[in-house]
Coordinates of C-alpha atoms and ligand atoms in Angstrom, one line a residue:
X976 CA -19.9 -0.7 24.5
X977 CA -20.3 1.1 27.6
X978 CA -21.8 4.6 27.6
X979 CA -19.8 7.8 28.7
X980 CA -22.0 10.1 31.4
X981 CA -25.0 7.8 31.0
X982 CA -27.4 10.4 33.0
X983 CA -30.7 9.0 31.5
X984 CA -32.0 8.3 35.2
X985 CA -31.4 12.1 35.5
X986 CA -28.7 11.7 38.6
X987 CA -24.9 11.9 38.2
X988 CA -24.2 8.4 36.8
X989 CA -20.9 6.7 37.9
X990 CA -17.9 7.1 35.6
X991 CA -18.4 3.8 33.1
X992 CA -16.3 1.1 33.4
X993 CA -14.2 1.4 29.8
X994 CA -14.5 -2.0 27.7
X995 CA -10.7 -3.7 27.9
X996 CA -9.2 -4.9 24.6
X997 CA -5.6 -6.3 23.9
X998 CA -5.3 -5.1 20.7
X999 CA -7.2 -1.1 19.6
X1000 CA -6.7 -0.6 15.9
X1001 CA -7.1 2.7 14.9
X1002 CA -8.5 2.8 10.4
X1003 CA -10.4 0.7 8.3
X1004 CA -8.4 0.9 5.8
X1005 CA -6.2 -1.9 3.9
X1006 CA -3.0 -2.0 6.4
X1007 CA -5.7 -1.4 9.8
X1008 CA -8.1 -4.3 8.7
X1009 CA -5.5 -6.4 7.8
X1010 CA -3.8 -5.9 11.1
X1011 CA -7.2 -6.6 12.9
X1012 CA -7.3 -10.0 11.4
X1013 CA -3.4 -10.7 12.5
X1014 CA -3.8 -9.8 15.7
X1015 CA -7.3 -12.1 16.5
X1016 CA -5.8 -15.0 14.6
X1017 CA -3.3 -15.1 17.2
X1018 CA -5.8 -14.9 20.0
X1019 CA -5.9 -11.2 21.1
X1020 CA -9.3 -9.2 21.2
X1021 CA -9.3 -6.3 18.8
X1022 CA -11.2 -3.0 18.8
X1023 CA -11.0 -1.9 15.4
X1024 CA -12.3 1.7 14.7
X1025 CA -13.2 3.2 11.9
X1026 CA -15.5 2.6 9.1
X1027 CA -14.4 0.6 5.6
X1028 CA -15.5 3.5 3.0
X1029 CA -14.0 2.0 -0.5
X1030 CA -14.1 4.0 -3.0
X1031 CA -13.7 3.1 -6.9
X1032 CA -11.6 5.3 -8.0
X1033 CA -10.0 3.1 -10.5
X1034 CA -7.2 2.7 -8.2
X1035 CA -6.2 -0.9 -8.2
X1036 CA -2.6 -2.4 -5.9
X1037 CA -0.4 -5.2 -6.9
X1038 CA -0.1 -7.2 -3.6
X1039 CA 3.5 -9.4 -3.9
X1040 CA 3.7 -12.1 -3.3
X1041 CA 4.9 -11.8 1.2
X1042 CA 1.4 -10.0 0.9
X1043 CA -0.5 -12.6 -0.6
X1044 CA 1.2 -15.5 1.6
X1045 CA -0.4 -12.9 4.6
X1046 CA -3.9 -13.1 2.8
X1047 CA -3.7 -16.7 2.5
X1048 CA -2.8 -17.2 6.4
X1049 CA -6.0 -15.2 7.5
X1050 CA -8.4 -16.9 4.7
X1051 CA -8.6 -13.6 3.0
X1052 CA -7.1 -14.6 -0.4
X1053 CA -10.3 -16.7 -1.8
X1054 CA -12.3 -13.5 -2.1
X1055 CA -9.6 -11.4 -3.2
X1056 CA -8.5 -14.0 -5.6
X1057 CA -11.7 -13.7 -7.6
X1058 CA -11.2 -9.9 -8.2
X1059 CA -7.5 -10.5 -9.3
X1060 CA -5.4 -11.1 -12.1
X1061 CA -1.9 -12.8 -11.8
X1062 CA 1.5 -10.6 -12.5
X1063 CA 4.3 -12.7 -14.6
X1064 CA 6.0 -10.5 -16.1
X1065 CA 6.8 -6.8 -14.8
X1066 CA 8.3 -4.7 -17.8
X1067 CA 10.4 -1.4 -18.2
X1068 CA 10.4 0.6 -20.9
X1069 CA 12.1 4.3 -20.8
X1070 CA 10.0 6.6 -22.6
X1071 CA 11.9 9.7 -21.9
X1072 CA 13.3 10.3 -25.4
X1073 CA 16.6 10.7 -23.5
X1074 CA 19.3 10.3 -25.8
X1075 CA 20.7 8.3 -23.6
X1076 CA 17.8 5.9 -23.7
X1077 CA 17.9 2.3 -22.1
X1078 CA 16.8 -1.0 -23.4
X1079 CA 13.6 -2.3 -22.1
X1080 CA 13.9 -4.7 -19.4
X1081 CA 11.6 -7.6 -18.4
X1082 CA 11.4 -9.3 -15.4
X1083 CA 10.1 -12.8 -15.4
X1084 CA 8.6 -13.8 -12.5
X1085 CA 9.3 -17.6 -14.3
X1086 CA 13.3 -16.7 -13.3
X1087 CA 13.2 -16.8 -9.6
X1088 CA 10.8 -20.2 -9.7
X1089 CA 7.6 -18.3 -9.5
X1090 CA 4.4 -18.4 -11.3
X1091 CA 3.4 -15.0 -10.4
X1092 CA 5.1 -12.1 -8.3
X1093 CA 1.9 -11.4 -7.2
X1094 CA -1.7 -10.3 -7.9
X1095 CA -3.4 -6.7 -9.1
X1096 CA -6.5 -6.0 -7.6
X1097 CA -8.9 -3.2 -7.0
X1098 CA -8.1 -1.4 -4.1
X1099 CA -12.1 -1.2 -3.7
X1100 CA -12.3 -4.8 -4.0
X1101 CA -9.7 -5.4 -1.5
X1102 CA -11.1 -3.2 1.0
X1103 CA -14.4 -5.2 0.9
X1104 CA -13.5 -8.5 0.9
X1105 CA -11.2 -8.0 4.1
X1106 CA -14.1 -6.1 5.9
X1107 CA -16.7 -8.7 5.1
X1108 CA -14.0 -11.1 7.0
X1109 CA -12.9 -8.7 10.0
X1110 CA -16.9 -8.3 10.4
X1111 CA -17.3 -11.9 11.1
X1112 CA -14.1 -13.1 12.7
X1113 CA -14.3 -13.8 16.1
X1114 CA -12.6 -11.6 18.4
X1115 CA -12.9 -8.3 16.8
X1116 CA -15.4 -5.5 17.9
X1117 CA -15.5 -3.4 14.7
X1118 CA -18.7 -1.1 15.6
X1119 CA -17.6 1.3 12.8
X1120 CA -17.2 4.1 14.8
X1121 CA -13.8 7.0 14.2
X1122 CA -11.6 7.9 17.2
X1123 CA -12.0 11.0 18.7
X1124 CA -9.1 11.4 21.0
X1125 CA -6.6 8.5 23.1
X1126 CA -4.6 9.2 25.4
X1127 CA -1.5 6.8 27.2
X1128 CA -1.8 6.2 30.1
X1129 CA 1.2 3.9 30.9
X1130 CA -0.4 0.9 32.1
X1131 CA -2.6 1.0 28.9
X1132 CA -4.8 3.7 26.5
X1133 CA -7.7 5.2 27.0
X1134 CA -9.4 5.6 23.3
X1135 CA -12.7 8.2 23.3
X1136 CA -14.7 7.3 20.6
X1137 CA -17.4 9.4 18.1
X1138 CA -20.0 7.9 19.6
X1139 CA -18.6 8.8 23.1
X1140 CA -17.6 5.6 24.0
X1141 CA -14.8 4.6 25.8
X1142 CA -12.1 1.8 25.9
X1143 CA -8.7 0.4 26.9
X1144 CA -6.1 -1.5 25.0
X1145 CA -2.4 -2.4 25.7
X1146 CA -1.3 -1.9 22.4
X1147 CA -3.0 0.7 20.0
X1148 CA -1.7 -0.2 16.2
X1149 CA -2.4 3.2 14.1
X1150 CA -3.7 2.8 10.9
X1151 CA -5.3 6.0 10.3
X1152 CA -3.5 7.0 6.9
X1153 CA -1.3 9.8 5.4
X1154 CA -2.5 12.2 8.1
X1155 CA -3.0 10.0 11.0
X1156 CA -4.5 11.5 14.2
X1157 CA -3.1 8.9 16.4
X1158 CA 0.7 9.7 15.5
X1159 CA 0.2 13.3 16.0
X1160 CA -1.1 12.4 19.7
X1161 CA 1.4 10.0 20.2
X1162 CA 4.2 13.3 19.4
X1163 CA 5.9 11.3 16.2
X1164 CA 7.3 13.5 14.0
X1165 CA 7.6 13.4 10.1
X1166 CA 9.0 14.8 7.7
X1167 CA 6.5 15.2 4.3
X1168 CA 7.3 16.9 0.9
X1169 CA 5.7 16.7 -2.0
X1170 CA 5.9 16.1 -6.0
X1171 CA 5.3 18.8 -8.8
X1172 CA 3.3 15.3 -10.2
X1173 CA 0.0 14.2 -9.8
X1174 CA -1.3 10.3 -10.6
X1175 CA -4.5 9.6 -12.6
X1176 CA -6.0 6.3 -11.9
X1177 CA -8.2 4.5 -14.6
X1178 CA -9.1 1.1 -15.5
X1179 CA -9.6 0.3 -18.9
X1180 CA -10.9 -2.4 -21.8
X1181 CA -8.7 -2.8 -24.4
X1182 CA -8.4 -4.9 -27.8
X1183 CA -5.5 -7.1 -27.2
X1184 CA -4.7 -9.6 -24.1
X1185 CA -2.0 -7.9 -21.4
X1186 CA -0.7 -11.5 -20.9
X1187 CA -0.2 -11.2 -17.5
X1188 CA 1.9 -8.7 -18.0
X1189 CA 2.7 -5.2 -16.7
X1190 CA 4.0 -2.1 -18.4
X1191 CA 5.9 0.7 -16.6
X1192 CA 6.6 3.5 -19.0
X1193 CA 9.5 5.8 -17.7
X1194 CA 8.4 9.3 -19.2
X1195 CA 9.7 12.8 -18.0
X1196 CA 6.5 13.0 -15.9
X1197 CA 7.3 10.5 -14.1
X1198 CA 5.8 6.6 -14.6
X1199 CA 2.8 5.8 -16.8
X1200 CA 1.9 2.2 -16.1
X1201 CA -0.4 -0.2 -16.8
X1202 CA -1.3 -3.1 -15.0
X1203 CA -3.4 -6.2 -15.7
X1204 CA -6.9 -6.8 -14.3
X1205 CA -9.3 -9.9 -14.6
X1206 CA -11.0 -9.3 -17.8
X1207 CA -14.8 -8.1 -17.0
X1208 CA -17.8 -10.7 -17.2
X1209 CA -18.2 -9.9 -20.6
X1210 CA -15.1 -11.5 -21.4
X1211 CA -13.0 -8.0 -22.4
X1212 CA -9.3 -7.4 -21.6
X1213 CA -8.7 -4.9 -18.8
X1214 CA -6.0 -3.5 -17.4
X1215 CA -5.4 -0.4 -15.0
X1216 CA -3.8 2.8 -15.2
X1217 CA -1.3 4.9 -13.1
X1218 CA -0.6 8.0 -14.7
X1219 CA 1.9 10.5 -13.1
X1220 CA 1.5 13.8 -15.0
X1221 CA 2.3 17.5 -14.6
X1222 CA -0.1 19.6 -12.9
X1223 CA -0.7 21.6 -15.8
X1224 CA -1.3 18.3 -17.9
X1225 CA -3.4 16.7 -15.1
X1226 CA -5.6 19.6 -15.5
X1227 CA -6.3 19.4 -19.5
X1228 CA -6.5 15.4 -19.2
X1229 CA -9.5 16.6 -16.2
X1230 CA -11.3 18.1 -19.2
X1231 CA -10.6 15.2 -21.7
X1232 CA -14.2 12.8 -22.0
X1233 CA -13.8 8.8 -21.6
X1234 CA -13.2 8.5 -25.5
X1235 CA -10.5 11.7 -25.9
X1236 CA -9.2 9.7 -22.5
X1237 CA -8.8 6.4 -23.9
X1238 CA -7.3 7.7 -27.0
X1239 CA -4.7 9.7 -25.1
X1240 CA -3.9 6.5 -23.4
X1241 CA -3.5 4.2 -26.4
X1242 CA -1.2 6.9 -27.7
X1243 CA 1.2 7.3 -25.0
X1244 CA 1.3 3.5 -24.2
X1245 CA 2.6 3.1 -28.6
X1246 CA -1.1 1.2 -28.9
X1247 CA 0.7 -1.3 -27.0
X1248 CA -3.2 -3.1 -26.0
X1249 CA -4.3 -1.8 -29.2
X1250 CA -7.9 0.4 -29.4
X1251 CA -8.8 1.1 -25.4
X1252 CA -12.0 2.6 -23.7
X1253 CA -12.5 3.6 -20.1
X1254 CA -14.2 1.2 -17.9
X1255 CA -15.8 2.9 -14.3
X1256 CA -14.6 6.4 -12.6
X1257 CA -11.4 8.0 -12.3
X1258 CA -9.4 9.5 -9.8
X1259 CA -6.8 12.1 -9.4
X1260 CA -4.3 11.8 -6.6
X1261 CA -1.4 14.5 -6.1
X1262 CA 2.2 13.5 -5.0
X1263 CA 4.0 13.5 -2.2
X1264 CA 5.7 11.7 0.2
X1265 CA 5.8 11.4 3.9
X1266 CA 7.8 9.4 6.3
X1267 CA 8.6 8.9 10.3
X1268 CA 10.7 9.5 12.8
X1269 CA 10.3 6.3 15.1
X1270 CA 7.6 3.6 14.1
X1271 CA 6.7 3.7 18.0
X1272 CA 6.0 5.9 20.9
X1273 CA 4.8 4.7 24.6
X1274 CA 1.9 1.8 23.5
X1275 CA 1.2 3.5 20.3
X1276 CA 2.7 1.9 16.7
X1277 CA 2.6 3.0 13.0
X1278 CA 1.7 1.0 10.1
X1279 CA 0.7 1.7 6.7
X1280 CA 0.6 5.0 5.3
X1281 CA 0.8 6.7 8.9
X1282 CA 3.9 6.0 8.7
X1283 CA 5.1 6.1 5.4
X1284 CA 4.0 7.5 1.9
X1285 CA 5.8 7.9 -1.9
X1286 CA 4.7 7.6 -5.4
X1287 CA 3.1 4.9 -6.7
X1288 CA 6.8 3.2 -8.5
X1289 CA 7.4 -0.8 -8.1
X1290 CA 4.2 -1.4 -6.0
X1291 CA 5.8 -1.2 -2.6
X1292 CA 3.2 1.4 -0.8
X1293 CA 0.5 -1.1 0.5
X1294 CA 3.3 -4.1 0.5
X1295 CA 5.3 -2.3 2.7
X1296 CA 2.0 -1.3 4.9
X1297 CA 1.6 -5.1 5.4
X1298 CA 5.0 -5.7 6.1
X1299 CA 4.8 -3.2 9.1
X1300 CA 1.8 -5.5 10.3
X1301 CA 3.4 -8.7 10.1
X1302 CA 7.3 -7.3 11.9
X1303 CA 5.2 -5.7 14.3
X1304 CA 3.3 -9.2 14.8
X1305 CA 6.3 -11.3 15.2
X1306 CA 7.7 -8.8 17.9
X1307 CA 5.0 -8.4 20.0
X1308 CA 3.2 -11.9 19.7
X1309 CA 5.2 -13.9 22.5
X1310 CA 4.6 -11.0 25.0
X1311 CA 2.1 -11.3 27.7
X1312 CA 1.6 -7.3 27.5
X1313 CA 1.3 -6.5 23.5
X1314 CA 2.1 -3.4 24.1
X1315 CA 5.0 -3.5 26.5
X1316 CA 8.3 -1.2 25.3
X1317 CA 11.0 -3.8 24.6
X1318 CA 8.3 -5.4 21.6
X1319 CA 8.2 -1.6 20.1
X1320 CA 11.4 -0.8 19.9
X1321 CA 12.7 -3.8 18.6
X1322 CA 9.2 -2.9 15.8
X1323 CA 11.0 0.7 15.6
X1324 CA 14.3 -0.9 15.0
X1325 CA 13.2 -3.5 12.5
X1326 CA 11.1 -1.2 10.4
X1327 CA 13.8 1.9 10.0
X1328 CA 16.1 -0.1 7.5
X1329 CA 13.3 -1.7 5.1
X1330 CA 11.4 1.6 5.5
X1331 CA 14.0 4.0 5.1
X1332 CA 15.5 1.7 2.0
X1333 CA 12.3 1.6 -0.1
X1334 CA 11.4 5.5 0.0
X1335 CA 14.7 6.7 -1.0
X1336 CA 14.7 4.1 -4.0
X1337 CA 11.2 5.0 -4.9
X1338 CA 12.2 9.1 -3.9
X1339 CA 15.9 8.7 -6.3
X1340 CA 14.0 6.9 -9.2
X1341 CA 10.9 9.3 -9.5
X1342 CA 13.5 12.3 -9.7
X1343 CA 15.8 11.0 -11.9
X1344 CA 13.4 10.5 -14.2
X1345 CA 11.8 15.0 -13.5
X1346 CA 15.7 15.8 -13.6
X1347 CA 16.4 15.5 -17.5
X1348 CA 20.2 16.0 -16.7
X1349 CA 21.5 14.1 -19.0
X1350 CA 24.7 12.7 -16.1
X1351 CA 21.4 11.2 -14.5
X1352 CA 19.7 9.6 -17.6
X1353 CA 23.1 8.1 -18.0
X1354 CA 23.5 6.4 -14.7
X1355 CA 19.8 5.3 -14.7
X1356 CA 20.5 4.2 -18.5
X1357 CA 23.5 1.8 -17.3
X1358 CA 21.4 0.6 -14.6
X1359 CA 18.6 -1.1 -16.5
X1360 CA 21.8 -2.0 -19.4
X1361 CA 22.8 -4.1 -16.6
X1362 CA 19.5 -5.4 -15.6
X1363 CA 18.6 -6.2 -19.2
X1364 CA 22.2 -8.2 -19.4
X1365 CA 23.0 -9.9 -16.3
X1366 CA 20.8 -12.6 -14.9
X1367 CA 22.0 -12.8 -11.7
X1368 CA 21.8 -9.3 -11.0
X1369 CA 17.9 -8.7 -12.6
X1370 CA 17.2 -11.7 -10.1
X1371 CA 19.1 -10.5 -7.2
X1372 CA 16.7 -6.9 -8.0
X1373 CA 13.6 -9.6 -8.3
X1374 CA 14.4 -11.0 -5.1
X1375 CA 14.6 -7.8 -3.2
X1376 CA 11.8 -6.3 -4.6
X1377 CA 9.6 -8.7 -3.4
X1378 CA 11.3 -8.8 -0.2
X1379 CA 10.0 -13.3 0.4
X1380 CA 11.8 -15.3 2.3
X1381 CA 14.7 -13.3 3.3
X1382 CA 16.0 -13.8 7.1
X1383 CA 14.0 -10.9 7.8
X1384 CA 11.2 -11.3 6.3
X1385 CA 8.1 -11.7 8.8
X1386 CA 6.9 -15.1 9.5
X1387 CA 3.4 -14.9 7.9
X1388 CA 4.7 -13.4 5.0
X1389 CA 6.9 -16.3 4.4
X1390 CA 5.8 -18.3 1.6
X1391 CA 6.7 -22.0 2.4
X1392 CA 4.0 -23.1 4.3
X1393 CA 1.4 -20.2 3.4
X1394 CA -2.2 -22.4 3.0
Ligands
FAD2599 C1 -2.2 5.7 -7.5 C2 -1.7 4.8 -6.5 C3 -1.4 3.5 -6.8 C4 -0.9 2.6 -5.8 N1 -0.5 1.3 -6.2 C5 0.0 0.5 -5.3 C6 0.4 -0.8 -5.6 O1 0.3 -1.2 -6.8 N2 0.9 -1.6 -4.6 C7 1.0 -1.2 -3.3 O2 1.5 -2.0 -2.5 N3 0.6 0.1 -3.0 C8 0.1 0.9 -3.9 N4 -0.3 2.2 -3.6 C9 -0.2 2.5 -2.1 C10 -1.5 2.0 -1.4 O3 -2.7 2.4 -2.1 C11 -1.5 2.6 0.0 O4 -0.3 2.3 0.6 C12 -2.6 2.0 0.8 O5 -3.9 2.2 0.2 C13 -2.7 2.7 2.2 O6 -3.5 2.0 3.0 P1 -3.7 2.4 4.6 O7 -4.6 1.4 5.2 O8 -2.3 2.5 5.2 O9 -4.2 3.9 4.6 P2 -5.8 4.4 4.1 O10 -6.2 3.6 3.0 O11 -5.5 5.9 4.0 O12 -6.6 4.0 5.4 C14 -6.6 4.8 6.5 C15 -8.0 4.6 7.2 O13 -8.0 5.3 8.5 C16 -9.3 5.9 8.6 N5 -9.2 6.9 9.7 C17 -8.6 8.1 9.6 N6 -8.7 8.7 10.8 C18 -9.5 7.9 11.6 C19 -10.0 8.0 12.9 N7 -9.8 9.1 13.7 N8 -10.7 7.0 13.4 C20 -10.9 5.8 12.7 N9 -10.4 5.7 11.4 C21 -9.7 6.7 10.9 C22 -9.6 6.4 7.2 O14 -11.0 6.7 7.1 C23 -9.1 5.3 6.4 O15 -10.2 4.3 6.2 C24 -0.8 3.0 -4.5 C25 -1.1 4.4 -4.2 C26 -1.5 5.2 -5.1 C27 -1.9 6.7 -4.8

């Protein structure tokens, strides 16, 4: 890439010419990789900036099955595959000793004709596999280098990077996370609030086979869930953790060693994988949630957690990320100008129902579970009563979850002729 104030020759040097790119994706994170790869599939060259850093945290997401139709489009899914472990079954148990307690509920992915509602990897894993693949694929320049500054200037964006390099693009697709650089320059503003919760993530070998299955324990912390993994080359069942805690019990489960850890574990999930011991590093995230108030501004849009965060309930954080890669895809793709205004706002449009939707569900059910009002435990109570009873209803919930193969969902997330 051409070099900013090249005075090696020791003269005043001409101002460089700035590389051009179609596409400039700001993060190298899950949503901006994956959005690198959609956007050179269809033809356009990419900057992508940033360096992939995953860490193993024992953080793991459950990709759904829009998001693995996605994967499979760009030839992502054969390595993520291999790090993955199928989700059947997706259960509910309310562990709040309410007295007002409801049944469990399981949802059957078999119900709504499919063999899996998607897949759990590690979020480590994922990270790797789709950088190995954005570091190959033709038409992206990913020289792993951060933004330092962009600014719009109507006919396209002028990106400044670390290194002090400089480039164009039409459309500039910030990826940049929770506290995304990029959104502040482009004046978006959010709202954020936070959680009196905070999530332990873990993975963990255990005695007895998860059977595809995952358990979401509604306690008066908040969720405690368990989700399955590939067991490890050793041939031992594995499953992850998500933990939302107190602060003050975040702190004392800090101190806890692998084995105190593991036993805590087995107790508060009733021994349901029988004996347990902590596989690899763990990590402590506190909660909160952030979201938007327009998707777009000038040539600049949001995906991923730039543009929207909540707690980690019903998988729908990185799903939704994806989902905001894929709308903003199909409405920018038969453009000749990626970045021209009527393709954002009809993204902005298309993203503030779905958005907006999935973070007061998330937002109402993480509450009602801290409120301990018992008018609340009662409506929550006849909720999963009726999910538990009525078929059409649980798959109706199914359906929506996943969010496949609705009129709006994104073409490459559709699963009919994903390869
Ligand atoms: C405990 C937990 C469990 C979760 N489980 C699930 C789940 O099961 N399913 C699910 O769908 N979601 C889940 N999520 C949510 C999911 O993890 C996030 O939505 C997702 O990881 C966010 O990815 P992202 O790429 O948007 O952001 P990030 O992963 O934050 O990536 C942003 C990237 O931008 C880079 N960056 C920042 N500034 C710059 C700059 N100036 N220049 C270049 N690069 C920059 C950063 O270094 C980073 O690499 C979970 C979240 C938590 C906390």
């Amino acid at each position: 890439m051409p070099q900013l104030n090249d005075t090696a020759n020791g003269s005043m040097a001409p101002a460089p010419q700035a590389a051009r790119y179609d596409v400039a994706v700001i993060g190298a994170g899950a949503a901006g990789l994956v959005a690198a790869l959609v956007f050179a599939r269809d033809g356009y060259s990419v900057l992508l900036m940033g360096a992939a850093r995953p860490v193993r945290d024992g953080r793991t997401v459950a990709l759904l099955d829009g998001s693995v139709s996605l994967l499979k489009r760009l030839g992502a899914w054969p390595s993520i595959e291999a790090h993955a472990a199928p989700l059947a079954t997706m259960r509910i148990v309310d562990d709040t000793g309410s007295l007002v307690r409801a049944p469990p509920v399981s949802f059957d992915s078999a119900e709504i004709g499919l063999a899996a509602f998607g897949f759990n990897v590690e979020n480590a894993d994922l990270v790797t596999a789709l950088a190995d693949l954005a570091a190959r694929q033709e038409g992206i320049a990913f020289p792993g280098t951060e933004l330092q500054s962009l600014a719009d200037e109507g006919e396209a964006v002028r990106l400044v990077l670390a290194d002090g390099s400089q480039a164009m693009a039409c459309l500039v697709v910030a990826a940049d996370g929770r506290r995304s650089q990029a959104r502040d320059r482009a004046g978006i503003e959010t709202r954020d609030w936070s959680y009196p919760q905070v999530a332990l993530t873990a993975i963990f070998s255990h005695r007895l086979p998860h059977q595809d299955t995952s358990t979401e324990f509604h306690t008066r912390e908040g969720a405690f869930t368990l989700v399955p993994l590939p067991a490890s080359t050793g041939g031992a069942h594995r499953s992850s953790l998500v933990w939302m805690m107190s602060p003050d019990r975040a702190e004392r489960v800090r101190a806890l060693d692998d084995a105190a850890l593991a036993a805590a574990v087995e107790r508060r999930a009733h021994s349901l994988l029988g004996p347990m011991a902590v596989d690899g590093p763990r990590g402590v995230v506190p909660m909160g949630g952030l979201s938007v108030k327009r998707y777009a501004s000038g040539r600049i849009a949001l995906v991923g957690e730039a543009a929207h965060v909540f707690p980690p309930i019903g998988a729908q954080g990185l799903n939704l990320g994806l989902r905001d890669v894929a709308t903003l895809r199909d409405c920018v793709v038969d453009t000749a100008d990626p970045g021209e205004a009527a393709g954002l706002a009809a993204y902005d449009r298309g993203r503030r129902l779905d958005v907006g939707l999935r973070t007061r569900g998330v937002d109402l059910l993480n509450r009602s579970l801290l409120s301990g009002l018992l008018p609340v435990d009662l409506a929550r109570g006849i909720g999963l009563s009726l999910l538990d009873r009525i078929g059409p209803l649980r798959r109706a919930v199914m359906r929506t979850g996943l969010a496949a193969d609705e009129p709006t969902t994104p073409s490459l997330m559709r699963r009919a002729d994903a390869a």
